[in-house]
CSV table of C-alpha atoms and ligand atoms in Angstrom, one decimal:
chain,number,residue,atom,x,y,z
A,1,MET,CA,102.1,108.2,101.2
A,2,THR,CA,105.5,109.8,101.7
A,3,GLY,CA,105.8,113.0,99.7
A,4,SER,CA,102.1,112.9,98.7
A,5,TRP,CA,99.4,115.3,99.6
A,6,ALA,CA,95.8,114.6,98.9
A,7,SER,CA,93.9,117.5,97.2
A,8,SER,CA,91.0,117.6,99.7
A,9,VAL,CA,92.9,119.3,102.5
A,10,ASP,CA,90.0,119.7,104.8
A,11,ALA,CA,89.6,115.9,104.9
A,12,HIS,CA,93.1,115.7,106.4
A,13,LEU,CA,93.2,118.7,108.5
A,14,ASP,CA,90.3,119.6,110.9
A,15,TRP,CA,90.9,123.2,110.1
A,16,VAL,CA,88.3,126.0,110.3
A,17,PRO,CA,88.9,129.0,108.1
A,18,GLY,CA,89.5,132.1,110.2
A,19,GLY,CA,91.1,130.2,113.0
A,20,GLY,CA,94.4,132.0,112.3
A,21,ARG,CA,97.8,130.6,113.1
A,22,ARG,CA,96.8,129.1,116.3
A,23,GLY,CA,93.9,127.2,114.7
A,24,LEU,CA,96.1,125.9,111.8
A,25,ALA,CA,98.9,124.8,114.3
A,26,GLU,CA,96.3,122.9,116.4
A,27,ALA,CA,94.9,121.2,113.3
A,28,VAL,CA,98.4,120.0,112.2
A,29,ARG,CA,99.1,118.8,115.8
A,30,LYS,CA,95.9,116.9,115.8
A,31,ALA,CA,96.6,115.3,112.4
A,32,ILE,CA,100.0,114.2,113.8
A,33,ARG,CA,98.6,113.0,117.1
A,34,ASP,CA,95.8,111.1,115.3
A,35,GLY,CA,98.4,109.4,113.2
A,36,ARG,CA,97.0,110.8,109.9
A,37,TRP,CA,100.3,112.7,109.4
A,38,ARG,CA,102.6,109.8,110.1
A,39,ALA,CA,106.3,109.9,111.4
A,40,GLY,CA,108.8,110.6,108.6
A,41,VAL,CA,106.1,111.7,106.1
A,42,VAL,CA,107.0,114.8,104.1
A,43,VAL,CA,104.4,117.5,104.9
A,44,PRO,CA,103.0,119.7,102.2
A,45,SER,CA,105.2,122.6,101.1
A,46,THR,CA,104.3,125.9,102.6
A,47,ARG,CA,103.4,127.2,99.2
A,48,ALA,CA,101.0,124.3,98.5
A,49,LEU,CA,99.3,124.3,101.8
A,50,ALA,CA,98.9,128.1,101.9
A,51,HIS,CA,97.4,127.9,98.4
A,52,ASP,CA,95.0,125.0,99.3
A,53,LEU,CA,93.8,126.7,102.5
A,54,GLY,CA,93.8,130.2,101.1
A,55,VAL,CA,96.0,131.7,103.8
A,56,ALA,CA,99.3,133.7,103.5
A,57,ARG,CA,102.3,131.5,102.9
A,58,GLY,CA,104.0,133.3,105.9
A,59,THR,CA,101.3,131.9,108.2
A,60,VAL,CA,102.1,128.3,107.2
A,61,THR,CA,105.8,129.0,107.5
A,62,ARG,CA,105.4,130.3,111.1
A,63,VAL,CA,103.1,127.3,112.0
A,64,TYR,CA,105.7,124.9,110.7
A,65,ALA,CA,108.5,126.7,112.6
A,66,ASP,CA,106.4,126.7,115.8
A,67,LEU,CA,105.6,123.0,115.4
A,68,ALA,CA,109.3,122.2,114.7
A,69,ALA,CA,110.2,124.0,117.9
A,70,GLU,CA,107.6,121.8,119.8
A,71,GLY,CA,109.1,118.7,118.2
A,72,TYR,CA,106.2,117.7,116.0
A,73,LEU,CA,108.0,118.5,112.7
A,74,VAL,CA,111.6,118.3,111.6
A,75,THR,CA,113.0,121.0,109.3
A,76,SER,CA,116.4,121.2,107.8
A,77,GLN,CA,117.8,123.5,105.2
A,78,GLY,CA,117.5,122.3,101.6
A,79,ALA,CA,115.3,119.3,102.6
A,80,PRO,CA,111.6,118.9,102.8
A,81,THR,CA,109.9,119.3,106.2
A,82,ARG,CA,108.8,116.0,107.7
A,83,VAL,CA,106.7,114.7,110.6
A,84,ALA,CA,109.1,113.9,113.5
A,85,ASP,CA,109.8,110.4,114.6
A,86,GLY,CA,107.2,109.2,117.2
A,87,GLY,CA,104.3,110.4,115.1
A,88,GLY,CA,103.4,112.8,117.9
A,89,GLU,CA,102.6,110.1,120.4
A,90,LEU,CA,105.6,110.8,122.6
A,91,LEU,CA,105.5,114.6,122.2
A,92,VAL,CA,104.8,116.9,125.1
A,93,GLU,CA,101.6,118.9,124.7
A,94,PRO,CA,102.0,122.6,124.9
A,95,ALA,CA,100.6,124.0,128.1
A,96,ARG,CA,97.0,124.9,127.8
A,97,ILE,CA,96.3,126.2,131.2
A,98,PRO,CA,94.8,129.7,130.8
A,99,VAL,CA,96.5,132.3,133.0
A,100,VAL,CA,93.6,133.7,135.1
A,101,GLY,CA,93.4,137.4,135.1
A,102,ALA,CA,96.6,138.0,132.9
A,103,PRO,CA,96.3,141.4,131.2
A,104,ARG,CA,95.6,141.4,127.5
A,105,TRP,CA,98.3,144.0,126.7
A,106,THR,CA,101.8,144.3,128.0
A,107,LEU,CA,104.3,147.1,128.0
A,108,GLU,CA,106.3,145.7,130.9
A,109,PRO,CA,109.9,147.0,130.9
A,110,GLY,CA,112.9,144.7,130.6
A,111,ARG,CA,111.3,142.3,128.1
A,112,PRO,CA,112.1,141.7,124.5
A,113,ASP,CA,109.3,140.6,122.0
A,114,PRO,CA,109.3,136.8,122.4
A,115,SER,CA,107.8,136.5,118.9
A,116,LEU,CA,111.0,137.9,117.4
A,117,PHE,CA,113.0,134.9,118.7
A,118,PRO,CA,115.0,133.5,115.8
A,119,ARG,CA,113.5,130.0,116.0
A,120,GLU,CA,114.7,128.8,112.6
A,121,GLN,CA,118.3,129.9,113.1
A,122,TRP,CA,118.3,128.6,116.7
A,123,LEU,CA,117.0,125.3,115.5
A,124,ALA,CA,119.5,125.1,112.6
A,125,ALA,CA,122.4,126.0,114.9
A,126,THR,CA,121.2,123.5,117.5
A,127,LYS,CA,121.2,120.7,114.9
A,128,ARG,CA,124.7,121.7,113.7
A,129,VAL,CA,126.0,121.8,117.3
A,130,VAL,CA,124.6,118.5,118.3
A,131,GLN,CA,125.7,116.8,115.1
A,132,ARG,CA,129.2,118.0,115.4
A,133,ALA,CA,129.8,118.1,119.2
A,134,PRO,CA,132.4,115.8,120.7
A,135,HIS,CA,131.0,113.4,123.4
A,136,GLU,CA,132.6,115.6,126.2
A,137,VAL,CA,130.0,118.3,125.4
A,138,PHE,CA,127.4,116.2,127.3
A,139,ASP,CA,129.6,115.9,130.4
A,140,TYR,CA,129.4,118.5,133.3
A,141,GLY,CA,131.6,120.9,131.5
A,142,ASP,CA,133.9,123.8,132.6
A,143,PRO,CA,132.4,125.8,135.4
A,144,ALA,CA,133.6,129.0,133.7
A,145,GLY,CA,131.5,128.1,130.7
A,146,SER,CA,132.2,126.6,127.3
A,147,ALA,CA,135.6,127.6,126.0
A,148,VAL,CA,134.1,127.9,122.5
A,149,LEU,CA,131.6,130.4,123.7
A,150,ARG,CA,134.1,132.4,125.7
A,151,GLU,CA,136.4,132.6,122.7
A,152,THR,CA,133.5,133.7,120.5
A,153,LEU,CA,132.3,136.2,123.0
A,154,ALA,CA,135.8,137.7,123.4
A,155,VAL,CA,135.8,138.5,119.7
A,156,TYR,CA,132.2,139.6,119.6
A,157,LEU,CA,132.4,141.9,122.7
A,158,GLY,CA,135.6,143.5,121.4
A,159,ARG,CA,134.0,144.2,118.1
A,160,SER,CA,130.4,145.2,119.1
A,161,ARG,CA,130.9,146.9,122.5
A,162,GLY,CA,134.6,147.8,122.6
A,163,VAL,CA,135.2,145.4,125.6
A,164,ARG,CA,138.8,144.4,126.3
A,165,ALA,CA,138.0,140.7,126.7
A,166,ASP,CA,140.4,137.9,127.2
A,167,PRO,CA,138.5,134.6,127.0
A,168,ARG,CA,140.3,133.4,130.2
A,169,ARG,CA,138.5,136.2,132.0
A,170,ILE,CA,135.1,135.5,130.7
A,171,VAL,CA,132.7,133.5,132.9
A,172,VAL,CA,129.2,132.4,131.6
A,173,CYS,CA,126.4,132.5,134.1
A,174,ALA,CA,122.6,132.1,134.2
A,175,GLY,CA,121.6,135.6,133.6
A,176,PHE,CA,122.6,138.9,135.4
A,177,THR,CA,120.3,137.7,138.2
A,178,HIS,CA,122.8,134.9,138.8
A,179,ALA,CA,125.8,137.1,138.2
A,180,ILE,CA,124.8,139.7,140.8
A,181,THR,CA,124.2,137.0,143.5
A,182,VAL,CA,127.6,135.4,142.7
A,183,LEU,CA,129.4,138.8,142.7
A,184,GLY,CA,127.8,139.9,145.9
A,185,ARG,CA,129.0,136.8,147.6
A,186,VAL,CA,132.5,136.9,146.2
A,187,LEU,CA,133.0,140.5,147.1
A,188,VAL,CA,131.8,139.9,150.7
A,189,ASP,CA,134.4,137.1,150.9
A,190,LEU,CA,137.0,139.5,149.8
A,191,GLY,CA,136.0,142.0,152.5
A,192,LEU,CA,134.0,144.3,150.2
A,193,SER,CA,130.6,144.1,151.8
A,194,SER,CA,128.9,147.4,150.9
A,195,MET,CA,127.5,147.6,147.4
A,196,ALA,CA,126.1,150.8,145.9
A,197,PHE,CA,123.3,150.9,143.3
A,198,GLU,CA,122.1,153.7,141.3
A,199,ASP,CA,119.0,155.4,142.8
A,200,PRO,CA,116.6,154.6,141.1
A,201,SER,CA,117.5,151.1,139.9
A,202,TYR,CA,115.9,147.6,139.5
A,203,ALA,CA,114.9,146.6,142.9
A,204,ARG,CA,115.3,142.9,142.4
A,205,PHE,CA,119.1,143.1,141.9
A,206,ARG,CA,119.4,145.1,145.1
A,207,ASP,CA,117.5,142.5,146.9
A,208,LEU,CA,119.7,139.7,145.5
A,209,ALA,CA,122.9,141.6,146.5
A,210,ALA,CA,121.5,142.1,150.0
A,211,GLY,CA,120.6,138.4,150.1
A,212,ALA,CA,124.2,137.6,149.2
A,213,GLY,CA,125.3,139.5,152.3
A,214,GLN,CA,125.9,143.0,150.9
A,215,ARG,CA,124.9,146.2,152.7
A,216,VAL,CA,123.0,147.9,149.9
A,217,VAL,CA,123.1,151.7,149.5
A,218,GLY,CA,121.9,154.1,146.8
A,219,VAL,CA,123.7,156.8,144.8
A,220,PRO,CA,121.6,159.4,143.2
A,221,VAL,CA,121.3,159.7,139.4
A,222,ASP,CA,120.9,163.0,137.4
A,223,GLY,CA,120.9,163.9,133.8
A,224,ASP,CA,124.6,162.8,133.5
A,225,GLY,CA,124.1,159.5,135.1
A,226,VAL,CA,125.2,158.3,138.5
A,227,ARG,CA,126.7,161.1,140.8
A,228,VAL,CA,130.1,159.6,141.3
A,229,SER,CA,131.1,162.3,143.8
A,230,GLU,CA,128.5,160.9,146.2
A,231,LEU,CA,129.8,157.3,145.9
A,232,ASP,CA,131.2,156.0,149.1
A,233,SER,CA,131.3,152.2,148.7
A,234,PRO,CA,133.9,149.7,147.6
A,235,ALA,CA,131.7,148.3,144.9
A,236,VAL,CA,129.0,149.9,142.7
A,237,VAL,CA,126.5,148.5,140.1
A,238,VAL,CA,125.8,150.8,137.2
A,239,THR,CA,124.0,150.9,133.8
A,240,PRO,CA,126.1,153.5,132.0
A,241,ALA,CA,125.0,152.9,128.4
A,242,HIS,CA,121.3,153.4,129.2
A,243,HIS,CA,120.4,153.9,132.8
A,244,PHE,CA,117.6,151.7,134.1
A,245,PRO,CA,115.0,153.1,134.5
A,246,LEU,CA,115.6,156.8,133.6
A,247,GLY,CA,117.5,156.1,130.3
A,248,VAL,CA,120.3,158.6,130.7
A,249,THR,CA,123.8,157.9,129.4
A,250,LEU,CA,126.7,158.3,131.8
A,251,ALA,CA,128.6,161.5,130.8
A,252,PRO,CA,132.2,161.1,129.7
A,253,ALA,CA,133.6,163.0,132.8
A,254,ARG,CA,131.6,160.8,135.1
A,255,ARG,CA,132.9,157.7,133.3
A,256,THR,CA,136.5,158.7,134.0
A,257,ALA,CA,135.7,159.7,137.6
A,258,LEU,CA,133.9,156.4,138.2
A,259,VAL,CA,136.8,154.2,137.1
A,260,ARG,CA,139.2,156.3,139.1
A,261,SER,CA,137.0,156.1,142.2
A,262,GLY,CA,138.8,152.9,143.3
A,263,ALA,CA,135.5,151.1,143.6
A,264,VAL,CA,134.9,147.7,141.9
A,265,VAL,CA,132.4,148.8,139.2
A,266,VAL,CA,129.9,146.3,137.9
A,267,GLU,CA,128.8,147.5,134.5
A,268,ASP,CA,125.4,146.0,133.7
A,269,ASP,CA,125.2,146.4,129.9
A,270,TYR,CA,121.8,144.9,129.7
A,271,ASP,CA,120.6,146.6,126.5
A,272,GLY,CA,123.8,148.1,124.9
A,273,GLU,CA,123.0,146.5,121.5
A,274,PHE,CA,119.9,148.7,121.1
A,275,ARG,CA,121.1,152.2,120.5
A,276,PHE,CA,119.0,154.2,118.1
A,277,ASP,CA,119.9,157.8,117.8
A,278,ARG,CA,123.5,158.6,118.7
A,279,GLN,CA,126.8,157.1,118.2
A,280,ARG,CA,126.9,153.8,120.1
A,281,VAL,CA,128.2,154.1,123.6
A,282,GLY,CA,131.1,151.7,124.1
A,283,ALA,CA,131.6,149.8,127.2
A,284,LEU,CA,133.1,151.5,130.3
A,285,GLN,CA,135.1,148.4,130.9
A,286,ALA,CA,137.6,149.4,128.2
A,287,LEU,CA,138.7,152.3,130.4
A,288,ALA,CA,139.8,150.1,133.3
A,289,PRO,CA,139.6,146.3,132.7
A,290,GLU,CA,141.1,145.7,136.2
A,291,GLN,CA,138.5,147.8,137.9
A,292,VAL,CA,135.3,147.0,136.0
A,293,VAL,CA,133.3,143.9,135.8
A,294,TYR,CA,131.5,143.9,132.4
A,295,ALA,CA,128.2,142.1,132.4
A,296,GLY,CA,126.2,141.2,129.3
A,297,THR,CA,123.1,139.1,128.7
A,298,ALA,CA,121.2,137.4,126.0
A,299,SER,CA,117.9,138.3,127.8
A,300,LYS,CA,117.2,141.3,125.6
A,301,THR,CA,118.7,140.2,122.4
A,302,LEU,CA,117.3,136.7,122.3
A,303,ALA,CA,115.2,135.6,125.2
A,304,PRO,CA,115.2,135.8,129.0
A,305,SER,CA,114.2,132.2,129.2
A,306,LEU,CA,117.6,131.1,127.9
A,307,ARG,CA,119.3,132.3,131.2
A,308,LEU,CA,122.5,133.1,129.3
A,309,ALA,CA,124.7,135.9,130.4
A,310,TRP,CA,128.5,136.6,130.7
A,311,LEU,CA,131.0,138.4,132.8
A,312,VAL,CA,134.3,139.8,131.8
A,313,LEU,CA,136.3,140.1,135.0
A,314,PRO,CA,139.4,141.8,136.4
A,315,GLY,CA,142.1,139.1,136.7
A,316,ARG,CA,141.9,138.8,140.5
A,317,LEU,CA,138.2,138.0,140.5
A,318,VAL,CA,138.3,135.2,137.9
A,319,GLU,CA,139.1,132.3,140.3
A,320,PRO,CA,136.7,133.2,143.1
A,321,VAL,CA,133.9,134.0,140.6
A,322,VAL,CA,134.3,130.6,138.8
A,323,ALA,CA,134.3,128.9,142.2
A,324,ALA,CA,131.2,130.7,143.3
A,325,VAL,CA,129.4,129.9,140.0
A,326,GLU,CA,130.4,126.2,140.5
A,327,SER,CA,129.1,126.0,144.0
A,328,SER,CA,125.9,127.9,143.1
A,329,GLY,CA,125.0,124.9,141.0
A,330,ALA,CA,123.4,127.1,138.3
A,331,ARG,CA,124.7,127.2,134.8
A,332,PRO,CA,123.2,127.5,131.4
A,333,PRO,CA,123.4,124.1,129.5
A,334,THR,CA,126.5,123.7,127.5
A,335,VAL,CA,124.6,122.9,124.3
A,336,ASP,CA,122.8,126.2,124.5
A,337,GLN,CA,126.1,127.9,125.1
A,338,LEU,CA,127.5,126.3,121.9
A,339,VAL,CA,124.4,127.3,120.0
A,340,LEU,CA,124.9,130.9,121.0
A,341,ALA,CA,128.5,130.7,119.9
A,342,GLU,CA,127.4,129.2,116.6
A,343,LEU,CA,124.8,132.0,116.1
A,344,ILE,CA,127.4,134.6,116.8
A,345,SER,CA,130.1,133.2,114.6
A,346,SER,CA,127.8,132.5,111.6
A,347,GLY,CA,126.6,136.1,111.7
A,348,ALA,CA,123.0,135.1,112.4
A,349,TYR,CA,123.2,136.8,115.9
A,350,ASP,CA,124.2,140.2,114.3
A,351,ARG,CA,121.5,139.9,111.7
A,352,HIS,CA,119.0,139.2,114.4
A,353,VAL,CA,120.1,142.1,116.6
A,354,ARG,CA,120.0,144.5,113.5
A,355,ARG,CA,116.5,143.3,112.6
A,356,SER,CA,115.3,143.6,116.2
A,357,ARG,CA,116.8,147.1,116.5
A,358,VAL,CA,114.9,148.3,113.4
A,359,GLU,CA,111.7,146.9,114.9
A,360,TYR,CA,112.2,148.4,118.3
A,361,ARG,CA,113.2,151.7,116.8
A,362,SER,CA,110.0,151.9,114.9
A,363,ARG,CA,108.0,151.1,118.0
A,364,ARG,CA,109.8,153.7,119.9
A,365,ASP,CA,109.0,156.3,117.1
A,366,ARG,CA,105.4,155.3,117.1
A,367,LEU,CA,105.1,155.5,120.8
A,368,VAL,CA,106.8,158.9,121.0
A,369,ALA,CA,104.7,160.3,118.2
A,370,ALA,CA,101.5,159.1,119.8
A,371,LEU,CA,102.2,160.5,123.3
A,372,PRO,CA,100.7,163.9,124.1
A,373,ALA,CA,102.9,166.7,122.7
A,374,GLY,CA,105.1,168.5,125.3
A,375,LEU,CA,105.5,165.5,127.7
A,376,PRO,CA,109.1,165.4,128.9
A,377,VAL,CA,109.6,161.7,128.0
A,378,SER,CA,113.0,160.4,128.9
A,379,GLY,CA,115.3,157.5,127.9
A,380,ILE,CA,114.3,157.4,124.2
A,381,SER,CA,117.7,157.1,122.6
A,382,ALA,CA,118.3,153.5,123.4
A,383,GLY,CA,117.0,150.3,124.8
A,384,LEU,CA,113.6,148.8,125.1
A,385,HIS,CA,111.9,151.3,127.4
A,386,LEU,CA,111.2,154.9,128.1
A,387,VAL,CA,109.8,156.9,131.0
A,388,VAL,CA,106.6,159.0,130.8
A,389,PRO,CA,106.5,161.3,133.9
A,390,LEU,CA,103.4,161.5,136.1
A,391,SER,CA,102.7,163.3,139.3
A,392,LEU,CA,103.0,161.0,142.3
A,393,ASP,CA,99.2,161.3,142.8
A,394,ALA,CA,98.5,160.3,139.3
A,395,GLU,CA,100.9,157.4,139.6
A,396,ALA,CA,99.1,156.1,142.7
A,397,SER,CA,96.1,155.2,140.5
A,398,LEU,CA,98.3,153.7,137.7
A,399,ALA,CA,97.8,150.1,138.8
A,400,SER,CA,94.0,150.2,139.0
A,401,VAL,CA,93.5,152.3,135.8
A,402,ALA,CA,96.0,150.1,133.8
A,403,GLY,CA,94.2,147.1,135.3
A,404,ARG,CA,90.9,148.3,133.9
A,405,HIS,CA,92.4,148.7,130.5
A,406,SER,CA,94.0,145.2,130.8
A,407,LEU,CA,97.5,146.7,130.4
A,408,ARG,CA,100.6,145.7,132.2
A,409,VAL,CA,103.1,148.5,132.9
A,410,GLU,CA,105.4,149.5,135.7
A,411,ALA,CA,105.3,152.5,138.0
A,412,LEU,CA,108.5,154.6,138.3
A,413,SER,CA,108.5,155.7,141.9
A,414,PRO,CA,108.9,152.3,143.6
A,415,LEU,CA,112.3,152.0,142.0
A,416,TRP,CA,113.8,154.6,144.3
A,417,MET,CA,115.5,153.8,147.6
A,418,ASP,CA,115.4,157.4,148.8
A,419,GLN,CA,111.8,158.2,149.4
A,420,GLU,CA,112.5,162.0,149.4
A,421,ARG,CA,113.7,161.8,145.8
A,422,ARG,CA,110.9,159.7,144.3
A,423,ARG,CA,109.4,160.9,141.1
A,424,GLY,CA,106.2,159.5,139.6
A,425,GLY,CA,105.9,158.0,136.1
A,426,VAL,CA,105.3,155.1,134.0
A,427,VAL,CA,108.2,152.9,132.7
A,428,VAL,CA,107.0,151.8,129.3
A,429,GLY,CA,108.6,148.7,127.9
A,430,TYR,CA,107.9,148.8,124.2
A,431,GLY,CA,109.8,145.5,123.5
A,432,ALA,CA,107.5,143.2,125.5
A,433,SER,CA,104.5,142.9,123.3
A,434,SER,CA,104.4,140.9,120.1
A,435,LYS,CA,104.5,142.9,116.9
A,436,ALA,CA,100.9,142.2,116.2
A,437,ALA,CA,99.7,143.3,119.7
A,438,PHE,CA,101.8,146.5,119.8
A,439,ALA,CA,99.1,148.8,118.3
A,440,GLY,CA,96.5,147.5,120.9
A,441,ALA,CA,99.0,147.9,123.7
A,442,LEU,CA,99.8,151.5,122.6
A,443,GLU,CA,96.0,152.4,122.4
A,444,ALA,CA,95.6,151.0,125.9
A,445,LEU,CA,98.5,153.1,127.2
A,446,LEU,CA,97.2,156.2,125.7
A,447,ALA,CA,93.7,155.6,127.2
A,448,VAL,CA,95.4,155.0,130.6
A,449,LEU,CA,97.4,158.3,130.3
A,450,ARG,CA,94.3,160.2,129.3
A,451,GLU,CA,92.5,159.0,132.4
A,452,LEU,CA,95.5,159.7,134.7
A,453,THR,CA,96.3,163.2,133.4
A,454,GLY,CA,92.7,164.3,132.6
B,501,LIG,C1,118.6,146.6,134.5
B,501,LIG,C2,118.7,145.2,134.1
B,501,LIG,N1,119.8,144.6,133.9
B,501,LIG,C3,119.9,143.3,133.6
B,501,LIG,C4,118.8,142.6,133.2
B,501,LIG,C5,119.0,141.2,132.8
B,501,LIG,O1,118.8,140.2,133.7
B,501,LIG,P1,118.9,138.7,133.3
B,501,LIG,O2,120.2,138.5,132.5
B,501,LIG,O3,119.0,137.9,134.6
B,501,LIG,O4,117.7,138.3,132.5
B,501,LIG,C6,117.6,143.2,133.3
B,501,LIG,C7,116.3,142.4,133.0
B,501,LIG,O5,115.2,142.8,133.2
B,501,LIG,C8,117.5,144.6,133.7
B,501,LIG,O6,116.3,145.2,133.8
């Protein structure tokens, strides 16, 4: 049977035309689980199966990639795709529990499109890493992170973001979420127990810093970014390339003033790879590597579920941060760290970021073109989100109106600490939805805005 494919496809696959990608994937899973597609058997080529079923070849390619990711199929470059060992019997079923009440459309900020995840490249890199890795890779590993990844990041961050990165000063952590907790704790231990955040900013990080023992205060943001002259804390967390949520870029004079302020600056470069209009804004860290903690993450470029992020630290913070990461017990798996290093050094990561940038830019353009003319939309030059202003009254109805249109979006005003300064609006994350769902999500948003603004 190996290598063969009976012509009556329907007899082998319980497949109903019109079931789409999901239907086809389920039919192949079932064929494997039932033992009709046995372990080790070469599956039909994407071209042959697409022809027999009368579907686009791309549909079959995606289904095979999905099933390879789930462990049903084994793909490798230059070799035919086969059914994985175990014939499906030992494989984990994908979760099928429907999420009750989940909105149909999402424009939630801070999320990349999960359907853009480079599955094939990640799989191929994982295979190369696991095949080549010395046995030590499966040991506990260096608490600072894989040396291979740190060396790769040092080169990558210098090239792509202008960061002055020495691999010995890089620490890998489980997302910025983990980083801010660790930094909050380390700075308290060093006697720096007040941490300023931009006002507005992402509330979750403020809460985590407070949980780590920091007294959290706000510094206002205007069209030039954070108002450095009002900073009065020994540490400050900023998003200089593309402020979250307002989207402004920190002005050159403020950049200089900030690094001269004497405060430890945590530079959250969460979406620095996605700059659309202007010259790329390099990292602040390059101005003062002994003052600035640079923080990057794979959550926007690849996927938040990886929990992969990195810090480039001033020399004096390296040891305490590594110790705090170790005692936190959280660390991304070494294999994943090596896979990321492999993706970066093979060029696949750059290609993926470039492709994603083109996609997000086109969504941004569609969104801006579709919004009512004259709306002072902000934050459009970079990143995965923009802000549509609303009155506070209109914003108060946002949750209920968006709920009726089955749309997930975020309100702007709750992100302020200072209640007096609050402004209303919608933070629209145009990365979050899949490519196929974006048009529907956009329609839903326009309907919501029409209702809210009359
Ligand atoms: C402002 C900001 N910084 C950083 C991050 C990344 O956090 P993490 O690396 O924990 O996913 C996010 C994610 O939503 C964010 O909104």
